[in-house]
């Protein structure tokens, strides 16, 4: 007999024979009966091992096996309303594949303990549902890019350019030369639009940020897109279409996950274009009305963004930040003091999930801004070539995949959107 996924076993009728394999999730014993709940990647099922219905040795093994022992079980399906999923498996064969030692994780443990045991905590129901959801979100993103004529490309994550500012790069010795772990694939994507026009990539990005917030990771999965012939406005149109596609597909296909996590399908279905667009100048006014002391030129932090979107149900865009608040590659707007950029802030207080902009075409303007940052201009020569040989108006954006999951899954910390979070002072396990 083939092994069946537990999800399928739970669809079988009274008296049907099934064979499953997985891990002991919970166990209790009353006299001659052992109730062992078994889990696999698809769900959980209650099994009943009765003395006399299996061999003596099998019964003793079932008695001895601690939770998280791996097992193969055969038996007969019995309909029972009280059991999870409405079915029980009456066991005829119980084989322990590996006896687990005493599992260190029990209820009510500290966050630090759970992070130290992340490799084991990944088996928890919550993290299992989040990881499934993340996998599906990535599938829906791919779907959207494919339907919209983008090519997926594979840029390098070793670089000599600190595109998002030298203060937050990890540097290392590259055979005698200083190099960095990439903060963004943007510059490489820009190079590829001249042959492919619309490109996107998914790469790890690294930020040596000393921030301890609920939404900063040191290493995160960065989804970036770059489009030839597209201005900042059209760039926002594309972003809102992509995000609403993902939300709609999650609502359609990930019901068990979002329900478990406390996110309603209707909330996601309501995420439809257009998203409100406000200028930085207007955002400043709103923040001042809410009591923030904030000056023209300041970038927004977590509390500012939360205040801007705490009552929103859809994401919003904040556009036209001051030149001095943003990166050297953003196109300066006709007003001369702002850039053609947009941050997409997720609703319910979640804050920034996407940063995007139209790209500057003037080499002089970029050099001037890079010099203010103290960057080594020589390393940007190749990038300036992109402006020298057939430059076209173009725009792009970067989405933090874990930020998106953090919002959609209603998590209270971004660390649970990734299996092995890299945080300030934590790179273990
Ligand atoms: O710094 S960004 O705002 N923009 C860029 O890197 C552009 N070069 C992207 C582009 O146009 N191709 O980062 C983009 C997004 C940001 O909106 C967040 O969602 C995410 O990357 N991000 C992070 N996620 C998790 N942790 C950290 N530390 C982090 N930093 C940025």
Short mmCIF file of N, CA, C and O in Angstrom, two decimals, residues 3 69 74 115 140 157 160 167 172 179 200 204 212 236 238 264 319 339 372 385 393 397 410:
data_model
loop_
_atom_site.label_atom_id
_atom_site.label_comp_id
_atom_site.label_asym_id
_atom_site.label_seq_id
_atom_site.Cartn_x
_atom_site.Cartn_y
_atom_site.Cartn_z
N UNK A 3 1.91 5.22 0.74
CA UNK A 3 1.64 6.16 1.84
C UNK A 3 0.72 7.26 1.32
O UNK A 3 0.85 7.73 0.20
N UNK A 69 8.73 11.62 17.69
CA UNK A 69 9.25 10.39 17.09
C UNK A 69 8.63 10.26 15.71
O UNK A 69 7.47 10.63 15.51
N UNK A 74 -0.30 2.04 9.79
CA UNK A 74 -1.37 1.52 8.93
C UNK A 74 -2.61 1.29 9.76
O UNK A 74 -2.50 0.95 10.94
N UNK A 115 13.90 31.14 19.71
CA UNK A 115 14.82 31.53 18.64
C UNK A 115 16.09 30.67 18.68
O UNK A 115 16.61 30.29 17.64
N UNK A 140 2.36 33.31 -6.53
CA UNK A 140 1.44 34.29 -7.13
C UNK A 140 2.21 35.48 -7.70
O UNK A 140 1.79 36.07 -8.70
N UNK A 157 24.95 38.78 -6.00
CA UNK A 157 24.80 39.43 -4.70
C UNK A 157 26.15 39.87 -4.12
O UNK A 157 26.21 40.34 -3.00
N UNK A 160 30.48 45.80 -5.77
CA UNK A 160 31.38 46.85 -5.29
C UNK A 160 30.64 48.17 -5.10
O UNK A 160 31.24 49.19 -4.80
N UNK A 167 26.61 53.33 4.84
CA UNK A 167 26.57 53.11 6.29
C UNK A 167 26.03 51.74 6.67
O UNK A 167 26.30 51.24 7.75
N UNK A 172 33.52 42.80 2.86
CA UNK A 172 34.44 41.68 3.07
C UNK A 172 35.57 41.78 2.06
O UNK A 172 35.52 42.60 1.13
N UNK A 179 34.78 44.40 -1.03
CA UNK A 179 33.51 44.16 -1.73
C UNK A 179 32.40 44.12 -0.69
O UNK A 179 32.65 44.10 0.51
N UNK A 200 12.74 41.15 -13.63
CA UNK A 200 12.55 41.09 -12.17
C UNK A 200 13.48 40.04 -11.61
O UNK A 200 13.94 39.15 -12.33
N UNK A 204 18.62 37.47 -2.05
CA UNK A 204 18.77 37.96 -0.68
C UNK A 204 19.39 39.36 -0.72
O UNK A 204 20.21 39.63 -1.59
N UNK A 212 16.44 47.79 15.84
CA UNK A 212 15.76 46.70 16.52
C UNK A 212 14.27 46.97 16.43
O UNK A 212 13.64 47.30 17.42
N UNK A 236 3.92 52.96 -10.23
CA UNK A 236 2.97 52.73 -9.13
C UNK A 236 1.79 51.89 -9.58
O UNK A 236 1.31 51.02 -8.85
N UNK A 238 1.80 49.56 -11.79
CA UNK A 238 2.25 48.16 -11.84
C UNK A 238 2.31 47.56 -10.44
O UNK A 238 1.86 46.44 -10.21
N UNK A 264 -8.70 37.79 7.39
CA UNK A 264 -9.94 37.45 6.69
C UNK A 264 -9.76 37.58 5.17
O UNK A 264 -9.17 38.54 4.70
N UNK A 319 4.66 59.82 -2.18
CA UNK A 319 5.55 60.15 -3.30
C UNK A 319 6.33 61.44 -3.02
O UNK A 319 6.06 62.14 -2.05
N UNK A 339 12.14 64.09 -5.34
CA UNK A 339 12.46 63.07 -6.34
C UNK A 339 11.20 62.30 -6.74
O UNK A 339 10.23 62.23 -5.98
N UNK A 372 28.38 63.55 -1.99
CA UNK A 372 27.91 63.93 -0.65
C UNK A 372 27.90 62.74 0.30
O UNK A 372 28.08 62.89 1.51
N UNK A 385 27.68 54.31 -17.71
CA UNK A 385 27.62 53.85 -19.11
C UNK A 385 26.19 53.60 -19.56
O UNK A 385 25.85 53.78 -20.73
N UNK A 393 13.92 56.56 -20.45
CA UNK A 393 13.24 56.73 -19.16
C UNK A 393 12.93 55.33 -18.61
O UNK A 393 12.49 54.46 -19.36
N UNK A 397 11.20 49.04 -8.76
CA UNK A 397 10.83 49.01 -7.34
C UNK A 397 11.38 47.76 -6.66
O UNK A 397 11.76 46.80 -7.34
N UNK A 410 -0.61 39.00 9.18
CA UNK A 410 -0.89 39.70 10.44
C UNK A 410 0.06 39.29 11.56
O UNK A 410 -0.37 39.04 12.70
#
